[in-house]
mmCIF file of N, CA, C and O in Angstrom:
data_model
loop_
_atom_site.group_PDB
_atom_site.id
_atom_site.type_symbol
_atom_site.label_atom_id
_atom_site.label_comp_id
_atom_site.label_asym_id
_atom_site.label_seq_id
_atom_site.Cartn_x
_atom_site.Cartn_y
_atom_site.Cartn_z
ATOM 1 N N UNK D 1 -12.568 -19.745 10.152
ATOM 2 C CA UNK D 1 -13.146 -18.790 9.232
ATOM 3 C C UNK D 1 -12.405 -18.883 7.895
ATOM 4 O O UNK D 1 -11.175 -18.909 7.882
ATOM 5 N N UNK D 2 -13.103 -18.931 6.809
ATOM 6 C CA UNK D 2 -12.704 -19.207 5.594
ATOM 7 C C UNK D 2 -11.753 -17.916 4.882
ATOM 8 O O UNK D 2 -12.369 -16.878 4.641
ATOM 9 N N UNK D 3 -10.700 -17.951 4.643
ATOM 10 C CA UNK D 3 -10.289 -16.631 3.637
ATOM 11 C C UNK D 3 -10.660 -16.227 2.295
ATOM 12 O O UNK D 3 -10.571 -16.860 1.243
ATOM 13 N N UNK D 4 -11.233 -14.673 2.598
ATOM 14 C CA UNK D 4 -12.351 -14.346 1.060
ATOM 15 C C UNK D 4 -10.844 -13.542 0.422
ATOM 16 O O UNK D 4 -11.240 -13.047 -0.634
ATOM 17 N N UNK D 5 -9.940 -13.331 0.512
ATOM 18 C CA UNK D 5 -9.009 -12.395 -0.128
ATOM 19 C C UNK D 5 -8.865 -13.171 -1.223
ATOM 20 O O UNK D 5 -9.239 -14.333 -1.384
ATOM 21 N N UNK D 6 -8.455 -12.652 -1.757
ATOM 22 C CA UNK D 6 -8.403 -13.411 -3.849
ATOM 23 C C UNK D 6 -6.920 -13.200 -3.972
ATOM 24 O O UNK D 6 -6.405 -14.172 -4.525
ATOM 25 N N UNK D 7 -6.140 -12.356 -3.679
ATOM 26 C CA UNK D 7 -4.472 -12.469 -3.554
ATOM 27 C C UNK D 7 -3.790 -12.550 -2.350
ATOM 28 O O UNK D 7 -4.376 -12.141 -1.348
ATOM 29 N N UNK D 8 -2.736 -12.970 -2.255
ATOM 30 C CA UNK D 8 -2.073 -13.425 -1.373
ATOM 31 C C UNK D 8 -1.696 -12.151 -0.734
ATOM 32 O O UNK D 8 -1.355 -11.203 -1.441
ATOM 33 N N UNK D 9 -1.752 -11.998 1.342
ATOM 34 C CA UNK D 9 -0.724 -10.718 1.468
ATOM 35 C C UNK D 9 0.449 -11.024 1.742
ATOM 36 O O UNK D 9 0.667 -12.224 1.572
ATOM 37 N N UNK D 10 1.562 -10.258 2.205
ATOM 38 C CA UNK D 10 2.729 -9.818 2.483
ATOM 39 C C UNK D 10 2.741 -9.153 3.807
ATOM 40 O O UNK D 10 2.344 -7.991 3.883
ATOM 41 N N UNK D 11 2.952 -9.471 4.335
ATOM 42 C CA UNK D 11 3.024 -8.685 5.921
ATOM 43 C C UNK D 11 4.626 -8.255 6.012
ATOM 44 O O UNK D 11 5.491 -9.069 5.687
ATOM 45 N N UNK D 12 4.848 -7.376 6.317
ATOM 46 C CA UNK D 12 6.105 -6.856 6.054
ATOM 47 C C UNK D 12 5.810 -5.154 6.263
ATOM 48 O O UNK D 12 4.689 -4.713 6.010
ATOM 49 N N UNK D 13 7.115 -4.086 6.831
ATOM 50 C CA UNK D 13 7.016 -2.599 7.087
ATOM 51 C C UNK D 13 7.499 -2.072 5.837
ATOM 52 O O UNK D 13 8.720 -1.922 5.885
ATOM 53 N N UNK D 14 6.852 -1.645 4.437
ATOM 54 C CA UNK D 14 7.827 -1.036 3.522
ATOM 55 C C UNK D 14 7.165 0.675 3.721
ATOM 56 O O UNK D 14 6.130 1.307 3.930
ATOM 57 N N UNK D 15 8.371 0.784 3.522
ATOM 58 C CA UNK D 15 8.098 2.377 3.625
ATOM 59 C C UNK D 15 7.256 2.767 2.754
ATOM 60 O O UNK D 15 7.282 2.357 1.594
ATOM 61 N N UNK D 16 6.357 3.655 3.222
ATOM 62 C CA UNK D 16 5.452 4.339 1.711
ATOM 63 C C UNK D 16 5.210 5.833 1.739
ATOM 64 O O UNK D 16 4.784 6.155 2.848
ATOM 65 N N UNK D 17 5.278 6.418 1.268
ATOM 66 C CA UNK D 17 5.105 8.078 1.008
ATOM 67 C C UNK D 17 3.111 8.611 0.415
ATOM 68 O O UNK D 17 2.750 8.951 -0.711
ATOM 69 N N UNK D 18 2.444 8.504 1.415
ATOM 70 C CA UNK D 18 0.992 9.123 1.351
ATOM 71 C C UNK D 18 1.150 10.374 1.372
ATOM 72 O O UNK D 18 1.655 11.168 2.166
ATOM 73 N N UNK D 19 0.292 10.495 -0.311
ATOM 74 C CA UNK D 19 -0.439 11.900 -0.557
ATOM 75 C C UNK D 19 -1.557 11.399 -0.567
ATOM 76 O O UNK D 19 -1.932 10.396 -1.174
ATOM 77 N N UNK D 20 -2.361 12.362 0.380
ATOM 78 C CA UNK D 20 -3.581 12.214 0.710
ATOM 79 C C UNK D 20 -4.232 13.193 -0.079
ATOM 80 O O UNK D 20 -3.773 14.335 -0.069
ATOM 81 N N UNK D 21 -5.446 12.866 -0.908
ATOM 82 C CA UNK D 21 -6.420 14.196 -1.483
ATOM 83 C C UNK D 21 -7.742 14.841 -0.983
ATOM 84 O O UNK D 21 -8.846 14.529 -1.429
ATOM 85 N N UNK D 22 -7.520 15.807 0.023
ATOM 86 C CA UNK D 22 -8.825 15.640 0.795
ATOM 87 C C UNK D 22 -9.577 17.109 0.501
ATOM 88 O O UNK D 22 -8.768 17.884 -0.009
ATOM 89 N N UNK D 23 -10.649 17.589 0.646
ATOM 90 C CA UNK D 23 -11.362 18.829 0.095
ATOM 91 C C UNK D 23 -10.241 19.982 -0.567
ATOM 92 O O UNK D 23 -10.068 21.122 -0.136
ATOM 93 N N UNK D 24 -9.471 19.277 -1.852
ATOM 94 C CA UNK D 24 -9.053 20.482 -2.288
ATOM 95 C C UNK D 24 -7.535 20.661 -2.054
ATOM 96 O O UNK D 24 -6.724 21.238 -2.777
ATOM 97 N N UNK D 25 -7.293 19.869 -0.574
ATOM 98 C CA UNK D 25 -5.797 20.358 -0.645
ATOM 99 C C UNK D 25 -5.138 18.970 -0.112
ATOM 100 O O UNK D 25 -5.724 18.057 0.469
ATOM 101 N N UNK D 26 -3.966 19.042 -0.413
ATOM 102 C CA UNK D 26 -2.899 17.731 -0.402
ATOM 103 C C UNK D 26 -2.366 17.497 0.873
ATOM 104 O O UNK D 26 -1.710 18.386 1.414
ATOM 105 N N UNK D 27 -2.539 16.532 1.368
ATOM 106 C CA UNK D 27 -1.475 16.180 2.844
ATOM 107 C C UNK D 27 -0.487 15.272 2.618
ATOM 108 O O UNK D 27 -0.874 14.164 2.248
ATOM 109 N N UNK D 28 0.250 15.378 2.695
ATOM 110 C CA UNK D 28 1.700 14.546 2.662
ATOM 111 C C UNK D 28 2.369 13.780 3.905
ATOM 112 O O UNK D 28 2.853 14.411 4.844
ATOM 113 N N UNK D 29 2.364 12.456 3.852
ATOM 114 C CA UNK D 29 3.249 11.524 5.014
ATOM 115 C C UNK D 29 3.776 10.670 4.770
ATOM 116 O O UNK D 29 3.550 10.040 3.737
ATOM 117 N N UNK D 30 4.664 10.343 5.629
ATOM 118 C CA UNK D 30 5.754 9.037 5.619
ATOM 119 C C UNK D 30 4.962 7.924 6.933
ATOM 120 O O UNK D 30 4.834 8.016 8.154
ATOM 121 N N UNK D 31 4.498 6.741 5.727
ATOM 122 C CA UNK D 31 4.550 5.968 6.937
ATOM 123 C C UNK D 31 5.015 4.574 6.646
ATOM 124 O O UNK D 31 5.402 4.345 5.500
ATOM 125 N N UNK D 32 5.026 3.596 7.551
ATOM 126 C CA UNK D 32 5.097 2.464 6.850
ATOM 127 C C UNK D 32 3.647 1.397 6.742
ATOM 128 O O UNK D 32 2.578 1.594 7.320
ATOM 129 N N UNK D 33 4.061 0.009 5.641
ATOM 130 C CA UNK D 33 2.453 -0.262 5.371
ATOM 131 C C UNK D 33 2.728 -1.746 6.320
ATOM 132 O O UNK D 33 3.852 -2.167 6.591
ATOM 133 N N UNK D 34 1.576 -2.329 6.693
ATOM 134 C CA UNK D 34 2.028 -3.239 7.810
ATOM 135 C C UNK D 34 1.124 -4.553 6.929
ATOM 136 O O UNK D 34 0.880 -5.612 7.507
ATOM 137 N N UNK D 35 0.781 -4.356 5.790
ATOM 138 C CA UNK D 35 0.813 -5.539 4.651
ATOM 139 C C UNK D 35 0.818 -5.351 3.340
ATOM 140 O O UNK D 35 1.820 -4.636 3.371
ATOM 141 N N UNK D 36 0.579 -5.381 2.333
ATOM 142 C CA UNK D 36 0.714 -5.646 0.828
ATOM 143 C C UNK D 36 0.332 -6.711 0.008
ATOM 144 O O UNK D 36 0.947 -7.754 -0.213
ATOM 145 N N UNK D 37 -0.755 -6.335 -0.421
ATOM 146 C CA UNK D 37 -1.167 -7.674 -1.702
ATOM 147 C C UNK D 37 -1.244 -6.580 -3.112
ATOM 148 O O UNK D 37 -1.002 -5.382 -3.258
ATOM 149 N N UNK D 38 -1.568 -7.345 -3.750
ATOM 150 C CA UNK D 38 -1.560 -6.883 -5.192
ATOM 151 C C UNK D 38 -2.463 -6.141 -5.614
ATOM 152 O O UNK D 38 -2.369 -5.399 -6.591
ATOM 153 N N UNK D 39 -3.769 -6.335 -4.644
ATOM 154 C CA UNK D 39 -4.897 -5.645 -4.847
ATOM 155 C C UNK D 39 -5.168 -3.784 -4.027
ATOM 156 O O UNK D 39 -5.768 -2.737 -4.273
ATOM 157 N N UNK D 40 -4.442 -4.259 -3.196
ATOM 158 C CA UNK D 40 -4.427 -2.954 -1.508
ATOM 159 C C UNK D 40 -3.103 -3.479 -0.641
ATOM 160 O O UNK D 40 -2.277 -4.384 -0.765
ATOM 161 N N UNK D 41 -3.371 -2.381 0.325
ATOM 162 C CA UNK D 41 -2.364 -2.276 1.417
ATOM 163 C C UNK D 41 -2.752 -1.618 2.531
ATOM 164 O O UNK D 41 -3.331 -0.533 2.600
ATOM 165 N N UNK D 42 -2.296 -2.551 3.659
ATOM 166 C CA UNK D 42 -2.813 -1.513 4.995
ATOM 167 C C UNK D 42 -2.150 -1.134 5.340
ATOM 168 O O UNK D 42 -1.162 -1.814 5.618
ATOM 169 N N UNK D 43 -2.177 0.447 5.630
ATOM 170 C CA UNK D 43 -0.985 1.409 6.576
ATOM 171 C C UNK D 43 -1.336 1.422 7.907
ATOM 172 O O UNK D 43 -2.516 1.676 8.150
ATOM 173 N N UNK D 44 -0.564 1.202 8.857
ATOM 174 C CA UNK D 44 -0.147 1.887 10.133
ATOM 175 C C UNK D 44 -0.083 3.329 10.141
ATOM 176 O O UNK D 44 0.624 3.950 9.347
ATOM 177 N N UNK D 45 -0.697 3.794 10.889
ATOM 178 C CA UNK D 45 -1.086 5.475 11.161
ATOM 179 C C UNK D 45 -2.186 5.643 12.350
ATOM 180 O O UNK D 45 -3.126 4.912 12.660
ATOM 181 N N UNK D 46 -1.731 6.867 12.900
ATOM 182 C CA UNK D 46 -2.904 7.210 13.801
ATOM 183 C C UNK D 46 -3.738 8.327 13.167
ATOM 184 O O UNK D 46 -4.853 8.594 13.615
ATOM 185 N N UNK D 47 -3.306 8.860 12.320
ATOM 186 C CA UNK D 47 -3.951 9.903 11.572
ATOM 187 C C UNK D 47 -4.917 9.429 10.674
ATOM 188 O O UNK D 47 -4.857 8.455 9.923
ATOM 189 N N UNK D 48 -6.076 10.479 10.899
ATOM 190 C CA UNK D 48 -7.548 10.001 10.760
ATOM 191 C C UNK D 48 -7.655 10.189 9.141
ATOM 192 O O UNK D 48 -7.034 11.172 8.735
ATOM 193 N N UNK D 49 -8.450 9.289 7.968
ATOM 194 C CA UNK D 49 -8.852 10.196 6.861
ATOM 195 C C UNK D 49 -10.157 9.696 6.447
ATOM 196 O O UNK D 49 -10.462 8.506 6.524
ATOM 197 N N UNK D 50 -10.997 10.701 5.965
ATOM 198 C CA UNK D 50 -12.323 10.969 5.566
ATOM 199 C C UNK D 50 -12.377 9.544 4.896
ATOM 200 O O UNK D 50 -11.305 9.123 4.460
ATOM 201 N N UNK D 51 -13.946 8.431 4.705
ATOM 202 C CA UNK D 51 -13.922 7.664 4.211
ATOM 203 C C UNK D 51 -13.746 7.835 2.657
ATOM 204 O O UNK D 51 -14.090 8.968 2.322
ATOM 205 N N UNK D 52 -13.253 6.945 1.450
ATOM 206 C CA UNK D 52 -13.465 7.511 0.335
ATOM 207 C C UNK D 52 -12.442 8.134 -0.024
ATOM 208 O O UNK D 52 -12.318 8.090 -1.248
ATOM 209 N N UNK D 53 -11.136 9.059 0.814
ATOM 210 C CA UNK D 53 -10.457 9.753 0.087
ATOM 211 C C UNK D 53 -9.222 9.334 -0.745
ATOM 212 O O UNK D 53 -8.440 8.598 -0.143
ATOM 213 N N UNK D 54 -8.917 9.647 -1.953
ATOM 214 C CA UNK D 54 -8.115 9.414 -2.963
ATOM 215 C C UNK D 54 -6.823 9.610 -1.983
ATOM 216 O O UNK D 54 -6.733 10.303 -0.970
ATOM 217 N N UNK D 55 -5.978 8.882 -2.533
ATOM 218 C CA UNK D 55 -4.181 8.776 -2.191
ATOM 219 C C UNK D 55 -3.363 8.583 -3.679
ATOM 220 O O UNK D 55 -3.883 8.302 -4.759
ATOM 221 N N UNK D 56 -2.386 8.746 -3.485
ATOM 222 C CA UNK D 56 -1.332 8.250 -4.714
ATOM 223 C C UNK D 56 -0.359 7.928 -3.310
ATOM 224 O O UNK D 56 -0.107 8.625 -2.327
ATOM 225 N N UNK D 57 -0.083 7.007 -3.569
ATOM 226 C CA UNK D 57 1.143 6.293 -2.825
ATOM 227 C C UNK D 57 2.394 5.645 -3.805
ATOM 228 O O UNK D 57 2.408 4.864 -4.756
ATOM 229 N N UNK D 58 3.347 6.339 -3.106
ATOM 230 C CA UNK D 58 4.801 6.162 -3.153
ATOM 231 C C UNK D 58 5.649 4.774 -2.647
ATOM 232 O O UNK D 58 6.250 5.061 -1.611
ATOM 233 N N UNK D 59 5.856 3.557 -2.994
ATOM 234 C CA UNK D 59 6.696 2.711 -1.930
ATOM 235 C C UNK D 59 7.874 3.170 -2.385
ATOM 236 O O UNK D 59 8.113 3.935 -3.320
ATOM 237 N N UNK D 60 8.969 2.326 -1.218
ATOM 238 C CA UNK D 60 10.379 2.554 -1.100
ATOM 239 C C UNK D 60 10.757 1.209 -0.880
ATOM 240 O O UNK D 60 10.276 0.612 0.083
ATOM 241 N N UNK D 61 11.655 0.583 -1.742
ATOM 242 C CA UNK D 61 11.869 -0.721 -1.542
ATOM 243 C C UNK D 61 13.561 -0.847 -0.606
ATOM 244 O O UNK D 61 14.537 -0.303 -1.122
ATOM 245 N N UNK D 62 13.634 -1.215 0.054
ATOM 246 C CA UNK D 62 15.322 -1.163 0.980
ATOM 247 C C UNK D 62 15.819 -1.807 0.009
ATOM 248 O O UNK D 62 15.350 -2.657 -0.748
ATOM 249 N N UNK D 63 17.262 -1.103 0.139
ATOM 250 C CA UNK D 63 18.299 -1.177 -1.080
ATOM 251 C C UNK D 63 18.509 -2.754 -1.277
ATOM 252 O O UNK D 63 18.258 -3.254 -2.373
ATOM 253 N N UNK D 64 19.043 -3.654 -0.045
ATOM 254 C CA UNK D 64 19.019 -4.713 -0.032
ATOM 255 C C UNK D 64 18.321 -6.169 -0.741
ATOM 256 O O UNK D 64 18.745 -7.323 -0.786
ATOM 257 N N UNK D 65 16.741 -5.368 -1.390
ATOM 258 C CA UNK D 65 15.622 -6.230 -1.605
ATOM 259 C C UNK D 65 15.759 -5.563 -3.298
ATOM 260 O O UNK D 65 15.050 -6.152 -4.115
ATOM 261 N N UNK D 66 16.425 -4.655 -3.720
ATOM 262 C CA UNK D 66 16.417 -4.207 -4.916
ATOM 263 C C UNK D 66 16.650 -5.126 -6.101
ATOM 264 O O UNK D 66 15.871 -5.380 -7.019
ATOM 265 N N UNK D 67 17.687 -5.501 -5.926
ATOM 266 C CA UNK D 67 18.115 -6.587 -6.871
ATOM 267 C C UNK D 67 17.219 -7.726 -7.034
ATOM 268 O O UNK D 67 17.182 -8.269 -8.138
ATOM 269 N N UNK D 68 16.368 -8.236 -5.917
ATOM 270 C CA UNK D 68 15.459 -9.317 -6.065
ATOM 271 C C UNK D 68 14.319 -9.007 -6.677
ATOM 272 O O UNK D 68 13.464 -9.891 -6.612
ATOM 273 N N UNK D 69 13.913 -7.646 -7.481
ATOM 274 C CA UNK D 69 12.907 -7.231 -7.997
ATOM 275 C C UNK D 69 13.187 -6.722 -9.506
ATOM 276 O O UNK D 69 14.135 -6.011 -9.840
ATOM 277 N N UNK D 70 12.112 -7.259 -10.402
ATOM 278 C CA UNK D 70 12.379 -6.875 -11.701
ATOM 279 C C UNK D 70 11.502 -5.489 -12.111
ATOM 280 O O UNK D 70 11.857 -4.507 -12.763
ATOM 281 N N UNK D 71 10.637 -5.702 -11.677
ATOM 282 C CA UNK D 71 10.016 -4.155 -11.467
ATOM 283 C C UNK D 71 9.669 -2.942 -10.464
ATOM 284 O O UNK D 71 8.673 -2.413 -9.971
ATOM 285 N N UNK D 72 10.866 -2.830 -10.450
ATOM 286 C CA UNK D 72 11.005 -1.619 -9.008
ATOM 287 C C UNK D 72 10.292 -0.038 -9.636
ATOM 288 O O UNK D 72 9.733 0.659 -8.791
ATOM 289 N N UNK D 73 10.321 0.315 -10.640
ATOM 290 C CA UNK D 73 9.874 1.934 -11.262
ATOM 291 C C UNK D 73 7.900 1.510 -10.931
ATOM 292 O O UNK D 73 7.164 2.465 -10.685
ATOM 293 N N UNK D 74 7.353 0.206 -10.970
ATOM 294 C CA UNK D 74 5.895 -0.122 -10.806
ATOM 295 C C UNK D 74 5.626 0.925 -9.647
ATOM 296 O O UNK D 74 4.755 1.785 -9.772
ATOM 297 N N UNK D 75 6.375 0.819 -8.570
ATOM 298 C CA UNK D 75 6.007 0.814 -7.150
ATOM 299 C C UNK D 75 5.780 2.566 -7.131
ATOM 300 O O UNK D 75 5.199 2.785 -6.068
ATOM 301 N N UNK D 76 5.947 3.578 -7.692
ATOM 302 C CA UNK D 76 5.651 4.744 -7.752
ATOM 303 C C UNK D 76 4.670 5.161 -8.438
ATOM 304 O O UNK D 76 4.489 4.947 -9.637
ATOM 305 N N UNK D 77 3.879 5.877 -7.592
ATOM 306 C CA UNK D 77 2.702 6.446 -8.111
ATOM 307 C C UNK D 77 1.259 5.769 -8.134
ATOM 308 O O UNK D 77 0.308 6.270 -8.733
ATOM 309 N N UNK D 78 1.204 4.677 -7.476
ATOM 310 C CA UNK D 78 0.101 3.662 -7.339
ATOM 311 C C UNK D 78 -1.232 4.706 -6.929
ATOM 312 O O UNK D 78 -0.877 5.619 -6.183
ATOM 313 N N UNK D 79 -2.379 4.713 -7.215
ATOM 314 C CA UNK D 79 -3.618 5.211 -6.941
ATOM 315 C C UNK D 79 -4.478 4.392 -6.214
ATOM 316 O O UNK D 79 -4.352 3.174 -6.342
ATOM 317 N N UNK D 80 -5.422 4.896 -5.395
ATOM 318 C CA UNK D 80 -6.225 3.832 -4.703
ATOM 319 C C UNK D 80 -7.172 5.003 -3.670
ATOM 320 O O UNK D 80 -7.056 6.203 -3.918
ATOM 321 N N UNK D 81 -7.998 4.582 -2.637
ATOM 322 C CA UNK D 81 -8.809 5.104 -1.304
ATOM 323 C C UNK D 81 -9.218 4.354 -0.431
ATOM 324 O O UNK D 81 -9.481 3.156 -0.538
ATOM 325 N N UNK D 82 -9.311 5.201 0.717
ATOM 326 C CA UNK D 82 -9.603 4.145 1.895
ATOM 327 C C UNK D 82 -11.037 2.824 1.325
ATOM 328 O O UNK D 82 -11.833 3.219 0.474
ATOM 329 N N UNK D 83 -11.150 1.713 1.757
ATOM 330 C CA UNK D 83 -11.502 0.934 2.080
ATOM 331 C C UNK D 83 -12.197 0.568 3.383
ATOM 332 O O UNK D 83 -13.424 0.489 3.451
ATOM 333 N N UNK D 84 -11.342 0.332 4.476
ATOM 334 C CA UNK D 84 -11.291 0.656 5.784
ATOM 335 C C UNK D 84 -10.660 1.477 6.392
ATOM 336 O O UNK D 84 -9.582 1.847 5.926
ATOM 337 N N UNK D 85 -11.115 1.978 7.543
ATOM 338 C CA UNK D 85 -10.762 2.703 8.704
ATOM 339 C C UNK D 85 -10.170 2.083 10.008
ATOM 340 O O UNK D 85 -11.163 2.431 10.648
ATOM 341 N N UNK D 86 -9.372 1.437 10.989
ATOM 342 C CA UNK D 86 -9.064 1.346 12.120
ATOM 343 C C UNK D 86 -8.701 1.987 13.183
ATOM 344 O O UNK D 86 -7.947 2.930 12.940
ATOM 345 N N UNK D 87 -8.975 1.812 14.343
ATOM 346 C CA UNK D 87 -7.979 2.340 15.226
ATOM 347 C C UNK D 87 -6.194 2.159 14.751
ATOM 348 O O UNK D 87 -5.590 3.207 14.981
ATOM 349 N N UNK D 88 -5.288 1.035 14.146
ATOM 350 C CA UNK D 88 -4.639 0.946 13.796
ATOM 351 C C UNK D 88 -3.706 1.394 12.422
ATOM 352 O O UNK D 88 -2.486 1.348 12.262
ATOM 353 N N UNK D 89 -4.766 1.833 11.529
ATOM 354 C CA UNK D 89 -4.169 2.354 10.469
ATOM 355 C C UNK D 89 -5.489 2.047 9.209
ATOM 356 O O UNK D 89 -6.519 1.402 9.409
ATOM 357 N N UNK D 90 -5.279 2.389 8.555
ATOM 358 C CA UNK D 90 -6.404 2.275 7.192
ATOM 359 C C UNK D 90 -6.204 1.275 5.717
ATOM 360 O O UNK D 90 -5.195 1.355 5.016
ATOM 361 N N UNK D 91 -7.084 0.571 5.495
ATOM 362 C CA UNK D 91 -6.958 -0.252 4.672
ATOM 363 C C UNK D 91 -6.947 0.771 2.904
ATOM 364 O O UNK D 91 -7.363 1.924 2.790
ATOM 365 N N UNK D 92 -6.362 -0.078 1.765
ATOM 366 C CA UNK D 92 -6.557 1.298 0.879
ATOM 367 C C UNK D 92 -6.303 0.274 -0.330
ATOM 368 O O UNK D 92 -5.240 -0.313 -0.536
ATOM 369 N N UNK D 93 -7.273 0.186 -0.958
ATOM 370 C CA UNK D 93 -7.517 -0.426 -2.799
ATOM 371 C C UNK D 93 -6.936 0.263 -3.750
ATOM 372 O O UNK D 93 -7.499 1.290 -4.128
ATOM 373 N N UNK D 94 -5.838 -0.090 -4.278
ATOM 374 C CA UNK D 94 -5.419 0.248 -5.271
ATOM 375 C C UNK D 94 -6.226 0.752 -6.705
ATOM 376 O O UNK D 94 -7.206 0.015 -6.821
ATOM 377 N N UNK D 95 -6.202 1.218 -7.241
ATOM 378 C CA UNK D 95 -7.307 1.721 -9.045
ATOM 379 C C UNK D 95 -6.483 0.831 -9.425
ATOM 380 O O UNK D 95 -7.072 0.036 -8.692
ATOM 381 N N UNK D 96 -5.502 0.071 -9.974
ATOM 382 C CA UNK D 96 -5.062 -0.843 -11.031
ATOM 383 C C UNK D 96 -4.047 -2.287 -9.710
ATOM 384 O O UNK D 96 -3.831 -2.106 -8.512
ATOM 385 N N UNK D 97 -3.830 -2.998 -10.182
ATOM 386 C CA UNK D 97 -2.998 -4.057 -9.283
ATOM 387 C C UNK D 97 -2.027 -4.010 -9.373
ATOM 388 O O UNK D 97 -1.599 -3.905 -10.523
ATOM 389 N N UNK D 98 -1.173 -4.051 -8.390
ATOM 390 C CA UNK D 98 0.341 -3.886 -7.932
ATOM 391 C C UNK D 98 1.264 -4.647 -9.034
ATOM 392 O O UNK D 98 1.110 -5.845 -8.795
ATOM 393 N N UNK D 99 1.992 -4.523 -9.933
ATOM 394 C CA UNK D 99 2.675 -5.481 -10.848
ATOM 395 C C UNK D 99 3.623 -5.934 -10.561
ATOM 396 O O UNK D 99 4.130 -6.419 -11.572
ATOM 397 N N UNK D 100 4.469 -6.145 -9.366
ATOM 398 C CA UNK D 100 5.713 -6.669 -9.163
ATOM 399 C C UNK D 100 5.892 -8.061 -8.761
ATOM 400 O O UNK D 100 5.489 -8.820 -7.879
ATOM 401 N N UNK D 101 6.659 -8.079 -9.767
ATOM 402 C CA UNK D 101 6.790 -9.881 -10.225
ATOM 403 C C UNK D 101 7.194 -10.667 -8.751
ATOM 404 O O UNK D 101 6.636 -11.601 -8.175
ATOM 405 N N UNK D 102 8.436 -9.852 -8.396
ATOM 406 C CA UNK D 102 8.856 -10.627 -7.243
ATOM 407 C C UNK D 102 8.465 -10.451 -5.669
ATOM 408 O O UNK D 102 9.341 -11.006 -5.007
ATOM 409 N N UNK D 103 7.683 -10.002 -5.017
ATOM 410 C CA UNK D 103 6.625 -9.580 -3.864
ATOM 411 C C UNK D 103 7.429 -10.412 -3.052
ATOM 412 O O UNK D 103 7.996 -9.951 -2.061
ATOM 413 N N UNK D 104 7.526 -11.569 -3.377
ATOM 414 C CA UNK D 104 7.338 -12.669 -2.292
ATOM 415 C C UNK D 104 9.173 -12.739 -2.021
ATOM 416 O O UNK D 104 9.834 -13.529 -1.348
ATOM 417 N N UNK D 105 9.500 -11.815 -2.679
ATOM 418 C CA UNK D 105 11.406 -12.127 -2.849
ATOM 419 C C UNK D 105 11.180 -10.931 -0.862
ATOM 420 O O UNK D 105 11.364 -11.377 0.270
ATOM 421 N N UNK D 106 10.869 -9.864 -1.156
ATOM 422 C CA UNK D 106 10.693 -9.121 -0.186
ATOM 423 C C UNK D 106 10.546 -9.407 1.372
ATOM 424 O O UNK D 106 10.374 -8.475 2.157
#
C-alpha cells in the first residue's frame, strides 16, 4: 500500500497536555502522543471526544532532548481537532504546522 502522508512521522511518547473544547466547557489531560508529524499527532487515550472538537495542545520535550532543539517555545499552544477517532486514541490536525527544526533529533 502506497503512503499518502505528505510529512514524515515520528513515532515516539512525548508528553502532551490536552485542552479539550467541548459544548462550552474545557477538559483538561495529560497524555502521551504515540506519533508526530508536522501536520498532526496521534494521542493514546481511552477517553472518548465528540468528532470535530477543538484542542490547544501543550508538548513537553524531556530535558535530555532540549538542547537538540532550536525551537522549543513552538511546541506550546499548538491548535488543531479530531481527525480520527480509535479504539486506541485520536488522530488530531494541527490549524498551522509544527515548526521545529530538529523533530528528527528527538
Amino acid at each position: 500500500m502506497r503512503e499518502r502522508r505528505q510529512y514524515e512521522r515520528f513515532s515516539f511518547p512525548l508528553p502532551v497536555r490536552l485542552k479539550a473544547m467541548t459544548t462550552g466547557r474545557t477538559k483538561v489531560i495529560d497524555l502521551y502522543t504515540r506519533d508526530l508529524s508536522v501536520s498532526g499527532t496521534f494521542i493514546t487515550t481511552l477517553t472518548s471526544f465528540p468528532e470535530e472538537t477543538g484542542f490547544t495542545l501543550d508538548f513537553t520535550i524531556p530535558t535530555d532532548s532540549i538542547k537538540k532543539l532550536k525551537d522549543v517555545k513552538r511546541l506550546k499552544g499548538y491548535t488543531g481537532s479530531i481527525v480520527r477517532s480509535t479504539p486506541q486514541g485520536i488522530a488530531i490536525h494541527f490549524d498551522r504546522e509544527c515548526q521545529i527544526e530538529s523533530l528528527k533529533a528527538l
